[in-house]
Short mmCIF file of C-alpha atoms and ligand atoms in Angstrom, two decimals:
data_model
loop_
_atom_site.label_atom_id
_atom_site.label_comp_id
_atom_site.label_asym_id
_atom_site.label_seq_id
_atom_site.Cartn_x
_atom_site.Cartn_y
_atom_site.Cartn_z
CA MET A 1 1.28 6.54 18.65
CA VAL A 2 -2.12 5.44 17.40
CA PRO A 3 -3.05 2.29 19.30
CA GLY A 4 -5.25 1.05 16.47
CA ALA A 5 -7.37 2.39 13.68
CA ARG A 6 -9.62 1.27 10.88
CA LEU A 7 -8.64 3.33 7.90
CA ILE A 8 -9.39 3.26 4.18
CA VAL A 9 -7.19 5.03 1.66
CA LEU A 10 -9.09 5.94 -1.52
CA GLY A 11 -7.71 7.43 -4.71
CA LYS A 12 -7.19 6.74 -8.39
CA GLN A 13 -4.59 4.29 -9.58
CA GLY A 14 -1.31 6.17 -9.37
CA ALA A 15 -2.55 8.58 -6.69
CA GLY A 16 0.12 7.21 -4.33
CA LYS A 17 -2.01 4.88 -2.16
CA GLY A 18 0.60 2.11 -2.03
CA THR A 19 3.51 4.42 -1.27
CA GLN A 20 1.60 6.30 1.42
CA CYS A 21 0.11 3.16 2.97
CA MET A 22 3.61 1.71 3.41
CA ARG A 23 4.65 4.86 5.26
CA LEU A 24 1.48 5.00 7.37
CA SER A 25 1.76 1.33 8.18
CA ARG A 26 5.26 1.86 9.59
CA ARG A 27 4.47 5.06 11.45
CA TYR A 28 1.27 3.87 13.09
CA VAL A 29 2.08 0.13 13.23
CA LEU A 30 -1.05 -0.69 11.25
CA PRO A 31 -1.41 -3.81 9.09
CA HIS A 32 -1.41 -2.68 5.45
CA ILE A 33 -4.01 -4.65 3.49
CA SER A 34 -3.64 -4.15 -0.25
CA THR A 35 -6.11 -6.29 -2.18
CA GLY A 36 -4.02 -5.74 -5.34
CA ASP A 37 -0.88 -7.09 -3.58
CA MET A 38 -2.87 -10.06 -2.21
CA LEU A 39 -4.20 -10.87 -5.67
CA ARG A 40 -0.79 -10.50 -7.33
CA ALA A 41 0.69 -12.84 -4.69
CA ALA A 42 -2.07 -15.38 -5.41
CA VAL A 43 -1.35 -15.15 -9.15
CA LYS A 44 2.37 -15.63 -8.54
CA ALA A 45 1.77 -18.63 -6.25
CA ARG A 46 -0.71 -20.09 -8.79
CA THR A 47 -3.33 -20.71 -6.10
CA PRO A 48 -6.90 -21.46 -7.30
CA LEU A 49 -7.77 -17.81 -6.57
CA GLY A 50 -4.71 -16.65 -8.50
CA LEU A 51 -5.49 -18.80 -11.53
CA GLU A 52 -9.02 -17.37 -11.60
CA ALA A 53 -7.90 -13.77 -10.92
CA ARG A 54 -5.14 -13.53 -13.51
CA ARG A 55 -7.26 -12.60 -16.52
CA TYR A 56 -9.01 -9.84 -14.57
CA LEU A 57 -5.71 -8.36 -13.42
CA ASP A 58 -4.10 -8.47 -16.85
CA ALA A 59 -7.07 -6.68 -18.42
CA GLY A 60 -7.37 -4.17 -15.58
CA ASP A 61 -10.88 -5.47 -14.82
CA LEU A 62 -12.36 -5.76 -11.34
CA ILE A 63 -12.45 -9.14 -9.60
CA PRO A 64 -16.08 -10.06 -8.69
CA ASP A 65 -17.21 -8.42 -5.44
CA GLU A 66 -17.97 -11.67 -3.58
CA VAL A 67 -14.49 -13.04 -4.34
CA VAL A 68 -12.74 -9.93 -3.02
CA LEU A 69 -15.03 -9.73 0.02
CA ALA A 70 -14.24 -13.33 0.95
CA MET A 71 -10.51 -12.64 0.59
CA VAL A 72 -10.71 -9.55 2.80
CA ALA A 73 -12.88 -11.37 5.36
CA GLY A 74 -10.15 -14.01 5.71
CA ARG A 75 -7.51 -11.34 6.22
CA LEU A 76 -9.56 -9.47 8.84
CA ASP A 77 -9.84 -12.66 10.82
CA GLN A 78 -6.11 -12.68 11.57
CA ASP A 79 -4.78 -11.60 14.95
CA ASP A 80 -2.87 -8.51 13.82
CA THR A 81 -5.92 -6.82 12.33
CA ARG A 82 -8.09 -7.74 15.32
CA THR A 83 -5.68 -6.12 17.76
CA ARG A 84 -4.11 -3.35 15.66
CA GLY A 85 -6.80 -2.36 13.16
CA PHE A 86 -5.94 -1.93 9.49
CA LEU A 87 -5.14 0.29 6.59
CA LEU A 88 -7.05 -0.72 3.46
CA ASP A 89 -5.51 0.04 0.08
CA GLY A 90 -7.49 -0.71 -3.10
CA PHE A 91 -10.56 -1.89 -1.22
CA PRO A 92 -13.47 -1.24 -1.25
CA ARG A 93 -13.67 -0.48 -4.97
CA THR A 94 -17.42 -0.65 -5.53
CA VAL A 95 -20.49 0.35 -3.51
CA ALA A 96 -21.38 -3.37 -3.16
CA GLN A 97 -17.94 -4.03 -1.62
CA ALA A 98 -18.38 -1.08 0.76
CA ASP A 99 -21.82 -2.33 1.83
CA GLY A 100 -20.55 -5.89 2.27
CA PHE A 101 -17.58 -4.63 4.23
CA ASP A 102 -19.76 -2.63 6.64
CA GLU A 103 -21.65 -5.85 7.38
CA LEU A 104 -18.41 -7.79 7.89
CA LEU A 105 -17.08 -5.23 10.29
CA LYS A 106 -20.12 -4.94 12.55
CA PRO A 107 -20.30 -3.93 15.35
CA ALA A 108 -17.09 -2.03 14.62
CA VAL A 109 -17.07 0.80 12.08
CA ILE A 110 -14.55 2.53 9.81
CA ASP A 111 -12.79 5.44 11.52
CA LEU A 112 -11.60 7.50 8.57
CA VAL A 113 -11.50 7.41 4.80
CA LEU A 114 -8.55 9.33 3.40
CA ASN A 115 -9.08 10.33 -0.22
CA LEU A 116 -5.85 11.10 -2.08
CA VAL A 117 -6.75 13.60 -4.78
CA VAL A 118 -4.50 13.83 -7.85
CA PRO A 119 -5.28 15.19 -11.36
CA THR A 120 -5.58 12.54 -14.10
CA GLY A 121 -2.62 13.92 -16.09
CA LEU A 122 -0.33 13.33 -13.12
CA VAL A 123 -1.57 9.80 -12.36
CA LEU A 124 -1.02 8.83 -15.99
CA ALA A 125 2.58 10.06 -15.87
CA ARG A 126 3.13 8.22 -12.59
CA LEU A 127 1.65 4.94 -13.83
CA VAL A 128 3.73 4.88 -16.99
CA SER A 129 6.97 5.35 -15.03
CA ARG A 130 6.00 3.14 -12.05
CA ARG A 131 8.11 0.09 -11.19
CA VAL A 132 7.33 -2.32 -8.31
CA CYS A 133 9.12 -5.03 -6.36
CA GLU A 134 7.66 -8.39 -7.34
CA ASP A 135 8.22 -9.76 -3.84
CA CYS A 136 7.37 -7.05 -1.29
CA GLY A 137 5.43 -4.57 -3.43
CA ALA A 138 7.77 -1.63 -2.71
CA ILE A 139 7.17 1.12 -5.26
CA TYR A 140 9.81 2.86 -7.37
CA SER A 141 9.78 4.80 -10.63
CA THR A 142 12.09 5.31 -13.57
CA SER A 143 13.18 8.58 -11.93
CA THR A 144 13.59 7.05 -8.42
CA PRO A 145 14.96 3.54 -9.10
CA PRO A 146 16.37 1.19 -6.45
CA LYS A 147 20.05 1.70 -5.62
CA LEU A 148 21.31 -1.35 -7.51
CA ASN A 149 20.30 -2.99 -10.80
CA TRP A 150 16.53 -2.94 -10.34
CA THR A 151 16.90 -5.00 -7.18
CA CYS A 152 14.63 -3.97 -4.30
CA ASP A 153 16.41 -1.90 -1.61
CA PHE A 154 14.27 -3.56 1.08
CA CYS A 155 14.08 -7.25 0.18
CA GLY A 156 16.34 -7.86 -2.83
CA GLY A 157 13.39 -8.87 -5.05
CA ASP A 158 13.20 -8.00 -8.76
CA VAL A 159 11.82 -4.54 -9.49
CA VAL A 160 9.68 -4.64 -12.64
CA GLN A 161 6.92 -2.86 -14.52
CA ARG A 162 3.49 -4.21 -13.51
CA GLU A 163 1.81 -6.20 -16.25
CA ASP A 164 -1.33 -4.09 -15.91
CA ASP A 165 0.60 -0.82 -16.28
CA THR A 166 0.11 -0.96 -20.05
CA GLU A 167 -1.64 1.93 -21.79
CA GLU A 168 -4.78 -0.11 -22.53
CA ALA A 169 -5.15 -1.60 -19.04
CA ILE A 170 -4.42 1.78 -17.42
CA LYS A 171 -7.21 3.39 -19.43
CA ASN A 172 -9.62 0.60 -18.46
CA ARG A 173 -8.68 0.90 -14.77
CA LEU A 174 -9.14 4.68 -14.75
CA ASP A 175 -12.54 4.33 -16.47
CA LEU A 176 -13.56 1.72 -13.90
CA TYR A 177 -12.41 4.05 -11.14
CA ASP A 178 -14.75 6.76 -12.42
CA SER A 179 -17.75 4.46 -12.89
CA SER A 180 -17.39 2.08 -9.92
CA THR A 181 -15.10 3.57 -7.26
CA ALA A 182 -15.65 7.33 -7.44
CA PRO A 183 -19.23 6.97 -6.03
CA LEU A 184 -17.61 5.82 -2.76
CA VAL A 185 -16.36 9.36 -2.18
CA ALA A 186 -19.94 10.65 -1.82
CA ARG A 187 -20.90 7.57 0.21
CA TYR A 188 -18.23 8.13 2.87
CA GLU A 189 -18.70 11.88 2.78
CA ALA A 190 -22.37 11.41 3.65
CA LEU A 191 -21.30 9.24 6.58
CA GLY A 192 -18.94 12.01 7.80
CA LYS A 193 -15.89 9.76 7.39
CA LEU A 194 -14.17 11.33 4.39
CA VAL A 195 -11.12 13.59 4.48
CA GLU A 196 -9.58 14.78 1.21
CA VAL A 197 -5.81 15.15 1.05
CA SER A 198 -3.85 16.39 -1.96
CA GLY A 199 -1.71 13.63 -3.42
CA GLU A 200 0.38 16.10 -5.41
CA GLY A 201 3.88 16.96 -4.22
CA SER A 202 6.65 14.77 -2.88
CA PRO A 203 5.86 11.53 -1.02
CA GLY A 204 7.20 13.20 2.14
CA ASP A 205 4.87 16.20 1.78
CA VAL A 206 1.83 14.00 1.16
CA ALA A 207 2.80 11.82 4.14
CA ASN A 208 2.98 14.91 6.37
CA SER A 209 -0.53 15.92 5.34
CA LEU A 210 -1.90 12.43 6.03
CA ASN A 211 -0.13 12.22 9.39
CA ALA A 212 -1.61 15.58 10.38
CA VAL A 213 -5.15 14.35 9.63
CA ILE A 214 -4.66 11.11 11.55
CA ASP A 215 -3.01 12.82 14.52
CA ALA A 216 -5.80 15.41 14.70
CA TYR A 217 -8.42 12.64 14.62
CA GLN A 218 -6.65 10.80 17.39
CA HIS A 219 -6.29 13.90 19.55
CA GLY A 220 -10.02 14.39 19.16
CA GLY A 221 -10.48 11.03 20.90
CA GLY A 222 -10.77 8.75 17.87
CA PHE A 223 -9.54 5.18 17.34
CA PHE A 224 -9.42 2.20 19.69
CA PRO A 225 -10.73 0.99 22.12
CA PRO A 226 -12.92 -0.76 19.59
CA THR A 227 -16.43 0.48 18.94
CA PRO A 228 -18.66 -1.23 21.55
CA PRO A 229 -21.31 -3.70 20.37
CA GLU A 230 -24.65 -2.12 19.44
CA HIS A 231 -26.62 -4.37 21.80
CA SER A 232 -26.21 -3.97 25.58
P1 AMP B 301 -4.25 -2.35 -7.48
O1 AMP B 301 -2.91 -2.90 -7.12
O2 AMP B 301 -5.03 -1.88 -6.30
O3 AMP B 301 -4.20 -1.33 -8.59
O4 AMP B 301 -5.09 -3.60 -8.06
C1 AMP B 301 -4.65 -4.33 -9.19
C2 AMP B 301 -5.78 -5.13 -9.78
O5 AMP B 301 -6.26 -6.08 -8.81
C3 AMP B 301 -7.00 -4.34 -10.19
O6 AMP B 301 -6.89 -3.77 -11.47
C4 AMP B 301 -8.09 -5.43 -10.15
O7 AMP B 301 -7.98 -6.29 -11.26
C5 AMP B 301 -7.68 -6.22 -8.90
N1 AMP B 301 -8.26 -5.66 -7.66
C6 AMP B 301 -7.57 -5.14 -6.60
N2 AMP B 301 -8.41 -4.76 -5.63
C7 AMP B 301 -9.66 -5.05 -6.07
C8 AMP B 301 -10.97 -4.87 -5.53
N3 AMP B 301 -11.17 -4.30 -4.32
N4 AMP B 301 -12.02 -5.28 -6.28
C9 AMP B 301 -11.87 -5.84 -7.48
N5 AMP B 301 -10.67 -6.03 -8.06
C10 AMP B 301 -9.57 -5.64 -7.38
#
């Protein structure tokens, strides 16, 4: 069992980040922080952040960096992430977010960045058929629906198509991925943090590959105790 870890899962929309993060979160008892889920919850609850964020989400545009950084900073301040670490899904999404996040995290550092690699044709097919639970974020598809009447198997919430899974918003999000998020791959590679994992295949197969990477890192002596402060 990993006692704690600071992990980022990168990958295009539809690469399987949400599905895999749910599995990893259970297996390694790591808090799963999905900025998309946090923003959708804020929109649903009609908080000031949600009212502001809604138009960005509907269009598939990125929320301003400082807004997302402040949201993540608040989440990192909670006890579970301080003691257990975290699994970040959908963040960082720009180089400015990655830089801001490094500052936030100091003196700790990211352990690993897992990049789920999937061809664009496959992510498009996955996004079009994707269905999600409005309440807990569990992910289904038209070919793997919940057991009963589009009601979530885990929490009983309504399972629906995401409002930003329209053709136009999907195209915008994939373009933004290429222009704003893809440069993070080189950034984390240069830092020696990046591991690429194929996101093709069944969720179980992809999970096995991710688990193998994490277990190997841990057996090499990675993860908590937390990185000591830089000053003595
Ligand atoms: P996701 O569920 O990760 O696909 O995110 C859904 C939407 O939330 C995105 O299309 C953006 O509008 C917004 N969003 C989520 N994470 C971020 C982020 N790190 N930076 C900016 N916008 C974000």
